[in-house]
Short mmCIF file of C-alpha atoms in Angstrom, two decimals:
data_model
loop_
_atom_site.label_atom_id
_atom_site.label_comp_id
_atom_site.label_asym_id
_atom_site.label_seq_id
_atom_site.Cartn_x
_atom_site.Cartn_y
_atom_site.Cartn_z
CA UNK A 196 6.92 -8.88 28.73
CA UNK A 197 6.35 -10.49 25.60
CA UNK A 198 9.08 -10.54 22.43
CA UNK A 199 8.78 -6.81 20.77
CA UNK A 200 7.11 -7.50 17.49
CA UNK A 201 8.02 -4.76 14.63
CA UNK A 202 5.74 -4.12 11.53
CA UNK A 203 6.39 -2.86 8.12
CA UNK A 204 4.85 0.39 7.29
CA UNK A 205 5.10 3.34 4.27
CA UNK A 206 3.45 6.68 3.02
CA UNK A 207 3.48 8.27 0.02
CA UNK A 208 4.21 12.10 -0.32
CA UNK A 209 4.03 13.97 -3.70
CA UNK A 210 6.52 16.69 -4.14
CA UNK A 211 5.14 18.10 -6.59
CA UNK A 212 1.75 19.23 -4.76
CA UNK A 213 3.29 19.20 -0.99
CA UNK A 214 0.57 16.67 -0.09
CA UNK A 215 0.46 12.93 0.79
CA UNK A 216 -0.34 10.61 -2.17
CA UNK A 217 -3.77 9.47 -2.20
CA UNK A 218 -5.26 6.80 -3.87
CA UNK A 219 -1.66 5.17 -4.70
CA UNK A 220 -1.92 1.25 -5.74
CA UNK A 221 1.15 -0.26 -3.45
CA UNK A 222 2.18 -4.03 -4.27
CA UNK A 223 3.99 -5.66 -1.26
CA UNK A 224 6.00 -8.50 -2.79
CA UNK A 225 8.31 -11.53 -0.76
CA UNK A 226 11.61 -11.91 -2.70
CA UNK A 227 13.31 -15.35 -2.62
CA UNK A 228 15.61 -17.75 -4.75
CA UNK A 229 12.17 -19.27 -6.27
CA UNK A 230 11.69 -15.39 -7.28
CA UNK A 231 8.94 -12.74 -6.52
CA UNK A 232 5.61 -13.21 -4.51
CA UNK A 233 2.87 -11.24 -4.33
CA UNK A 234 1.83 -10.80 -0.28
CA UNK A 235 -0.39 -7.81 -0.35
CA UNK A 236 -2.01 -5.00 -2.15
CA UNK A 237 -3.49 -1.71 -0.70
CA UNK A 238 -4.52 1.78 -1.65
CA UNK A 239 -3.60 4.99 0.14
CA UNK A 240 -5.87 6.75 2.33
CA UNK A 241 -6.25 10.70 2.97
CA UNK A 242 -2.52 10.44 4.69
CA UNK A 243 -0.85 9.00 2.16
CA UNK A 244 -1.08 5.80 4.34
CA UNK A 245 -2.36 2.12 4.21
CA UNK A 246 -4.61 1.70 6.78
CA UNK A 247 -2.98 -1.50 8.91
CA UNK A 248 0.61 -2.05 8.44
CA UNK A 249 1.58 -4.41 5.37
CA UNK A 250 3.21 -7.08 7.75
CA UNK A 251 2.79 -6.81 11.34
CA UNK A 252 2.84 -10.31 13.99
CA UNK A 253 3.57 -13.39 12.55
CA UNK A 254 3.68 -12.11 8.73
CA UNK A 255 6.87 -9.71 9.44
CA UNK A 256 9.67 -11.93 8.65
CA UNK A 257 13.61 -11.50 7.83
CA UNK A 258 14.13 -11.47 4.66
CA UNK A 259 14.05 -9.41 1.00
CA UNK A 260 10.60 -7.44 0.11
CA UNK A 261 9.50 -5.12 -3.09
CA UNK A 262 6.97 -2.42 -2.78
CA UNK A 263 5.77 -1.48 -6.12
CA UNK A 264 4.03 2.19 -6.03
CA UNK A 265 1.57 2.85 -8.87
CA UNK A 266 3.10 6.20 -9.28
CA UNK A 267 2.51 6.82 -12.84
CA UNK A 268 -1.01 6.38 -12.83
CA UNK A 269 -1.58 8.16 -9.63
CA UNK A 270 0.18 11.11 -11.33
CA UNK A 271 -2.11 10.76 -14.49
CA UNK A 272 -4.99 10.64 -12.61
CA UNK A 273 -4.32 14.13 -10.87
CA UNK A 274 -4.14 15.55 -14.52
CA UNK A 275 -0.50 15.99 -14.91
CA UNK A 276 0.58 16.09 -18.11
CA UNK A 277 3.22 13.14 -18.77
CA UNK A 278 5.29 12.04 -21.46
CA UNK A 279 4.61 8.47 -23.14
CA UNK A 280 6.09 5.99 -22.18
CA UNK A 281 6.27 7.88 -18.36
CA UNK A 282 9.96 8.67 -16.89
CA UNK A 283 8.55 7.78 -13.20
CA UNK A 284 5.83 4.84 -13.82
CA UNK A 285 5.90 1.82 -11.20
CA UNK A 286 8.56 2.90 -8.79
CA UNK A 287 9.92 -0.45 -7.25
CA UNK A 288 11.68 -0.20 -3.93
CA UNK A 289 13.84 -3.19 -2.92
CA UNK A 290 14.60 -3.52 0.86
CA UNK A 291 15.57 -6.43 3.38
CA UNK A 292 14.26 -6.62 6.91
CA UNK A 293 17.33 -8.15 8.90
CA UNK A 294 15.26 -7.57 12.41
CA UNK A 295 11.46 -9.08 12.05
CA UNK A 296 11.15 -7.11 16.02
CA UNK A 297 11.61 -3.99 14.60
CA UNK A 298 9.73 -1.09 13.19
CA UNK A 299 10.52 -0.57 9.41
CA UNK A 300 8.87 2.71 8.48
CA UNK A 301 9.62 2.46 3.84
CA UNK A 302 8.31 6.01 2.76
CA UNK A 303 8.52 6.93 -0.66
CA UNK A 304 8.93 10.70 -1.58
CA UNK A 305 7.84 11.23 -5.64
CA UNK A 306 7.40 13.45 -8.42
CA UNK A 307 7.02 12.45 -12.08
CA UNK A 308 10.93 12.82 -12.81
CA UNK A 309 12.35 11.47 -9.34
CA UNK A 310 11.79 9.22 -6.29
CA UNK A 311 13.42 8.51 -2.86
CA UNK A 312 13.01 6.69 0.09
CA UNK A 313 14.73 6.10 3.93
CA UNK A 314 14.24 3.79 6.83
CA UNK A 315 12.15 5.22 8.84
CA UNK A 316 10.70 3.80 12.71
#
């Protein structure tokens, strides 16, 4: 048996409609002393999902991470009405992975006026 390697994942479900998000621009940054770093970037599929995880092997690493959810414009883009400047825009979700061999599952959970998230597997 080999070392257990984990992988960062995350969906997007919209509260409003009862349906995964689709379509949703996600930003995965690296957060150090030096400051942020832009690692990935990935749409939502049908699920709500990215299709491969956003660090998985070698890439998932201890450490702080950002994921940055285009929320605003995916609720614009289903025609719901929003005020200017948007209360829920670019939801940014600031997490550390403290064990690079386990799952981190990073869902977010959104409607135009709120947002939450868990650790998930």
């Amino acid at each position: 048996m080999g070392n257990a390697v984990g992988k960062l994942s995350t969906h997007v479900l919209d509260i409003t409609q009862g349906k995964p998000g689709v379509g949703v621009k996600i930003e995965l940054y690296s957060v150090t002393a030096a400051g942020r770093s832009l690692l990935k970037s990935a749409l939502t599929n049908q699920d709500g999902r990215v299709d491969v995880p956003l660090l998985q092997g070698e890439e998932m690493q201890t450490g702080q991470y950002e994921l940055v959810f285009s929320a605003g414009d995916y609720f614009a883009a289903q025609g719901i009405e929003l005020p200017a400047p948007r209360f829920v825009d670019r939801v940014t979700l600031a997490f550390g992975i403290a064990h690079a061999d386990q799952n981190y599952h990073v869902p977010l959970v959104v409607s135009p006026w709120s947002y939450s998230t868990y650790r998930g597997s």
